[in-house]
Short mmCIF file of C-alpha atoms in Angstrom, two decimals:
data_model
loop_
_atom_site.label_atom_id
_atom_site.label_comp_id
_atom_site.label_asym_id
_atom_site.label_seq_id
_atom_site.Cartn_x
_atom_site.Cartn_y
_atom_site.Cartn_z
CA UNK A 76 17.29 -1.25 -18.19
CA UNK A 77 15.56 -2.09 -15.12
CA UNK A 78 14.93 -5.84 -15.89
CA UNK A 79 13.22 -8.16 -13.39
CA UNK A 80 13.02 -11.73 -13.65
CA UNK A 81 10.78 -14.17 -11.84
CA UNK A 82 11.28 -17.62 -12.24
CA UNK A 83 9.02 -20.17 -11.96
CA UNK A 84 6.23 -19.06 -14.21
CA UNK A 85 4.23 -21.32 -13.61
CA UNK A 86 3.92 -24.21 -10.95
CA UNK A 87 1.83 -26.85 -10.31
CA UNK A 88 1.71 -29.06 -7.05
CA UNK A 89 0.46 -31.08 -4.33
CA UNK A 90 -1.01 -29.95 -1.16
CA UNK A 91 1.44 -30.14 1.68
CA UNK A 92 4.42 -29.25 -0.17
CA UNK A 93 6.35 -26.14 -0.07
CA UNK A 94 7.27 -24.20 -3.40
CA UNK A 95 10.14 -21.49 -3.81
CA UNK A 96 9.46 -18.16 -6.00
CA UNK A 97 12.73 -16.51 -7.03
CA UNK A 98 12.70 -13.08 -7.93
CA UNK A 99 16.21 -11.53 -9.63
CA UNK A 100 16.86 -7.89 -10.65
CA UNK A 101 18.89 -8.55 -13.99
CA UNK A 102 20.40 -5.36 -14.60
CA UNK A 103 20.55 -3.29 -11.21
CA UNK A 104 20.84 -3.90 -7.63
CA UNK A 105 17.58 -4.15 -5.39
CA UNK A 106 17.99 -3.29 -1.95
CA UNK A 107 14.37 -3.65 -1.59
CA UNK A 108 12.19 -5.97 -3.44
CA UNK A 109 8.32 -6.48 -3.26
CA UNK A 110 5.97 -9.23 -3.23
CA UNK A 111 2.13 -9.10 -4.58
CA UNK A 112 -0.69 -11.80 -4.58
CA UNK A 113 -3.09 -11.22 -7.22
CA UNK A 114 -6.34 -12.83 -7.62
CA UNK A 115 -8.04 -13.75 -10.47
CA UNK A 116 -9.46 -10.46 -12.52
CA UNK A 117 -8.78 -8.48 -9.07
CA UNK A 118 -5.77 -5.91 -8.26
CA UNK A 119 -2.67 -6.45 -6.70
CA UNK A 120 -2.22 -6.69 -2.59
CA UNK A 121 0.89 -6.13 -1.24
CA UNK A 122 2.04 -9.42 0.88
CA UNK A 123 5.43 -8.11 2.17
CA UNK A 124 8.25 -5.99 1.20
CA UNK A 125 11.81 -7.67 1.13
CA UNK A 126 15.08 -5.83 2.44
CA UNK A 127 18.02 -7.01 1.34
CA UNK A 128 20.30 -8.75 4.68
CA UNK A 129 17.46 -8.00 7.46
CA UNK A 130 13.75 -9.67 7.68
CA UNK A 131 10.83 -8.75 5.54
CA UNK A 132 8.24 -6.59 6.40
CA UNK A 133 4.58 -8.24 6.19
CA UNK A 134 1.51 -6.38 5.70
CA UNK A 135 -1.55 -6.86 8.08
CA UNK A 136 -3.11 -10.23 7.56
CA UNK A 137 -0.26 -12.19 5.70
CA UNK A 138 1.05 -15.08 7.45
CA UNK A 139 4.91 -14.72 8.00
CA UNK A 140 5.48 -18.52 8.30
CA UNK A 141 3.08 -19.65 5.68
CA UNK A 142 5.06 -16.93 3.31
CA UNK A 143 8.79 -16.80 4.21
CA UNK A 144 10.71 -14.09 2.26
CA UNK A 145 15.27 -13.99 1.91
CA UNK A 146 16.52 -11.71 0.34
CA UNK A 147 20.17 -12.75 0.49
CA UNK A 148 21.82 -10.95 -2.18
CA UNK A 149 20.91 -7.47 -3.74
CA UNK A 150 19.63 -9.03 -6.60
CA UNK A 151 17.33 -11.99 -5.66
CA UNK A 152 14.84 -12.10 -3.41
CA UNK A 153 12.80 -15.28 -2.84
CA UNK A 154 9.33 -16.35 -1.56
CA UNK A 155 8.71 -19.52 -0.19
CA UNK A 156 5.00 -20.83 0.31
CA UNK A 157 5.58 -23.56 2.92
CA UNK A 158 2.93 -26.40 3.34
CA UNK A 159 1.13 -25.33 0.27
CA UNK A 160 -3.08 -25.63 0.38
CA UNK A 161 -5.43 -25.34 -2.51
CA UNK A 162 -6.06 -21.91 -0.87
CA UNK A 163 -2.77 -20.67 -1.71
CA UNK A 164 -3.36 -20.70 -5.24
CA UNK A 165 -2.88 -17.54 -6.88
CA UNK A 166 -0.34 -15.67 -9.03
CA UNK A 167 2.38 -14.18 -7.36
CA UNK A 168 4.11 -10.97 -8.57
CA UNK A 169 7.61 -9.25 -7.29
CA UNK A 170 8.96 -6.10 -7.91
CA UNK A 171 12.09 -4.22 -7.55
CA UNK A 172 12.87 -0.55 -7.40
CA UNK A 173 15.78 0.68 -8.70
CA UNK A 174 18.00 2.52 -5.70
CA UNK A 175 17.45 6.63 -5.50
CA UNK A 176 14.86 8.93 -5.84
CA UNK A 177 12.08 9.22 -8.08
CA UNK A 178 12.19 5.60 -9.02
CA UNK A 179 9.38 3.19 -9.91
CA UNK A 180 9.09 -0.22 -9.19
CA UNK A 181 9.38 -2.53 -12.20
CA UNK A 182 7.87 -6.26 -12.20
CA UNK A 183 8.35 -9.52 -12.93
CA UNK A 184 6.35 -11.46 -15.28
CA UNK A 185 4.74 -13.39 -12.38
CA UNK A 186 4.30 -16.71 -11.28
CA UNK A 187 1.01 -18.85 -11.52
CA UNK A 188 0.69 -21.07 -8.41
CA UNK A 189 -1.83 -24.00 -8.19
CA UNK A 190 -1.91 -26.07 -5.81
CA UNK A 191 -4.30 -29.66 -6.50
CA UNK B 26 -4.28 5.52 4.02
CA UNK B 27 -3.77 5.68 0.54
CA UNK B 28 -6.29 4.52 -2.11
CA UNK B 29 -7.54 4.69 -5.41
CA UNK B 30 -10.12 4.35 -7.43
CA UNK B 31 -10.75 3.10 -10.97
CA UNK B 32 -14.62 3.62 -11.51
CA UNK B 33 -14.56 2.01 -15.17
CA UNK B 34 -14.25 -2.11 -14.80
CA UNK B 35 -14.60 -2.35 -18.74
CA UNK B 36 -14.14 -0.08 -21.28
CA UNK B 37 -14.72 -0.96 -25.10
CA UNK B 38 -13.43 1.47 -27.84
CA UNK B 39 -12.84 0.59 -31.56
CA UNK B 40 -9.82 1.13 -32.96
CA UNK B 41 -8.33 4.12 -33.66
CA UNK B 42 -10.50 6.06 -31.38
CA UNK B 43 -8.91 8.04 -28.27
CA UNK B 44 -9.35 6.46 -25.26
CA UNK B 45 -9.51 7.73 -21.69
CA UNK B 46 -9.06 5.92 -18.41
CA UNK B 47 -10.14 7.49 -15.07
CA UNK B 48 -8.25 7.20 -12.00
CA UNK B 49 -8.75 8.97 -8.37
CA UNK B 50 -6.71 8.77 -5.63
CA UNK B 51 -6.47 9.57 -1.87
CA UNK B 52 -3.19 10.69 -0.25
CA UNK B 53 -2.83 13.20 2.16
CA UNK B 54 -0.11 14.95 0.17
CA UNK B 55 1.22 15.23 -3.29
CA UNK B 56 1.69 11.57 -4.63
CA UNK B 57 3.68 9.78 -6.08
CA UNK B 58 1.22 8.53 -9.73
CA UNK B 59 1.93 5.43 -11.47
CA UNK B 60 -0.16 3.62 -14.51
CA UNK B 61 1.35 0.22 -15.54
CA UNK B 62 -0.41 -1.98 -17.75
CA UNK B 63 -0.97 -6.00 -17.73
CA UNK B 64 -1.51 -8.16 -19.94
CA UNK B 65 -3.03 -11.85 -19.46
CA UNK B 66 -1.02 -13.89 -17.53
CA UNK B 67 2.03 -11.64 -17.17
CA UNK B 68 3.31 -8.76 -14.96
CA UNK B 69 3.02 -5.34 -15.20
CA UNK B 70 4.88 -2.84 -17.36
CA UNK B 71 5.14 0.64 -16.34
CA UNK B 72 3.84 2.99 -19.05
CA UNK B 73 4.24 6.34 -17.09
CA UNK B 74 4.88 8.08 -13.65
CA UNK B 75 4.33 11.62 -12.12
CA UNK B 76 6.39 12.67 -9.23
CA UNK B 77 6.93 16.30 -9.53
CA UNK B 78 6.92 19.29 -12.04
CA UNK B 79 4.76 19.22 -15.05
CA UNK B 80 1.55 17.87 -14.77
CA UNK B 81 1.29 16.54 -18.38
CA UNK B 82 3.40 13.03 -18.07
CA UNK B 83 4.31 11.61 -21.55
CA UNK B 84 4.71 7.67 -21.49
CA UNK B 85 5.32 4.93 -23.48
CA UNK B 86 3.39 3.10 -26.40
CA UNK B 87 1.77 6.85 -27.12
CA UNK B 88 -0.16 7.37 -23.70
CA UNK B 89 0.16 9.98 -21.21
CA UNK B 90 -1.54 10.91 -18.05
CA UNK B 91 -2.39 14.43 -16.44
CA UNK B 92 -2.47 14.99 -12.94
CA UNK B 93 -4.83 17.10 -11.55
CA UNK B 94 -4.48 18.16 -7.96
CA UNK B 95 -7.61 20.11 -7.81
CA UNK B 96 -9.84 16.81 -8.95
CA UNK B 97 -7.22 14.17 -7.31
CA UNK B 98 -7.22 12.36 -10.72
CA UNK B 99 -4.63 11.28 -12.57
CA UNK B 100 -6.60 10.32 -16.05
CA UNK B 101 -4.69 7.86 -18.76
CA UNK B 102 -5.17 8.72 -22.24
CA UNK B 103 -4.26 8.10 -26.10
CA UNK B 104 -5.43 9.36 -29.33
CA UNK B 105 -5.61 6.81 -31.16
CA UNK B 106 -6.05 3.12 -29.89
CA UNK B 107 -4.33 0.18 -31.71
CA UNK B 108 -5.54 -2.98 -31.18
CA UNK B 109 -2.74 -4.32 -29.11
CA UNK B 110 -3.63 -1.85 -26.46
CA UNK B 111 -6.12 -4.53 -25.56
CA UNK B 112 -5.37 -5.68 -21.59
CA UNK B 113 -6.34 -4.57 -17.88
CA UNK B 114 -4.88 -1.28 -16.76
CA UNK B 115 -3.51 -0.48 -13.49
CA UNK B 116 -3.29 3.03 -11.87
CA UNK B 117 -1.43 3.01 -8.65
CA UNK B 118 -0.67 5.69 -6.01
CA UNK B 119 2.56 5.82 -4.03
CA UNK B 120 3.44 7.39 -0.43
CA UNK B 121 6.35 9.90 -1.00
CA UNK B 122 7.43 9.04 2.27
CA UNK B 123 9.11 6.18 1.71
CA UNK B 124 10.01 7.29 -1.68
CA UNK B 125 6.67 5.97 -3.23
CA UNK B 126 7.89 2.33 -2.20
CA UNK B 127 4.64 1.24 -0.95
CA UNK B 128 2.36 1.33 -3.81
CA UNK B 129 -1.87 1.35 -3.68
CA UNK B 130 -3.32 -0.37 -6.70
CA UNK B 131 -7.01 0.21 -7.94
CA UNK B 132 -8.88 -2.92 -9.16
CA UNK B 133 -8.13 -2.19 -12.77
CA UNK B 134 -9.84 -1.32 -16.05
CA UNK B 135 -9.86 -4.05 -18.80
CA UNK B 136 -9.77 -2.53 -22.07
CA UNK B 137 -11.07 -4.12 -25.28
CA UNK B 138 -10.24 -2.82 -28.45
CA UNK B 139 -12.60 -3.54 -31.43
CA UNK B 140 -11.56 -3.74 -34.98
#
């Protein structure tokens, strides 16, 4: 149980385009999902917390207009990287937590984004 | 603010040998603690978690970790390492307030297993 699916797994696109990444909880409903960014050989940095039916909460230093988050249903959150540039190239990972107390976050397999 | 330190960037062990990966945390109260494993190009898989109760926690794949409040540590152990255990290991701390939602990760330890 507690499977999180992320799509696509790999994206290569030209500079200036917008890219949408989907994060789905397959076998549970997630009122809260999380988006992380991971640079090569580094740890995960929380970008934002996605709340179903309300605005996402962004971490300090993360541009809200650059990284648009939508959590329209209890099983789907999307991250859109708008007008992507080479410096946005990274590994993006989402996670979701099963509702209730004492539940860990479960992670998707990540999306490798490469901006040319 | 919460923080996690994983002192060892790389560790190499022989297959069949025992393993201990170190993790120290900083948090004002009893935290939620986690160990995740990441294979190259993949997401993170939860190995084990500590919320409360027994300080020795058993996880998947034969891993265990012990919460030591006096040392602010949550070290990961395995008695006999398998070649398939080679991966990146992340320790994370979650604030109790908010149900452990906000995770702070350590910088990771890269485990290499020699056959």
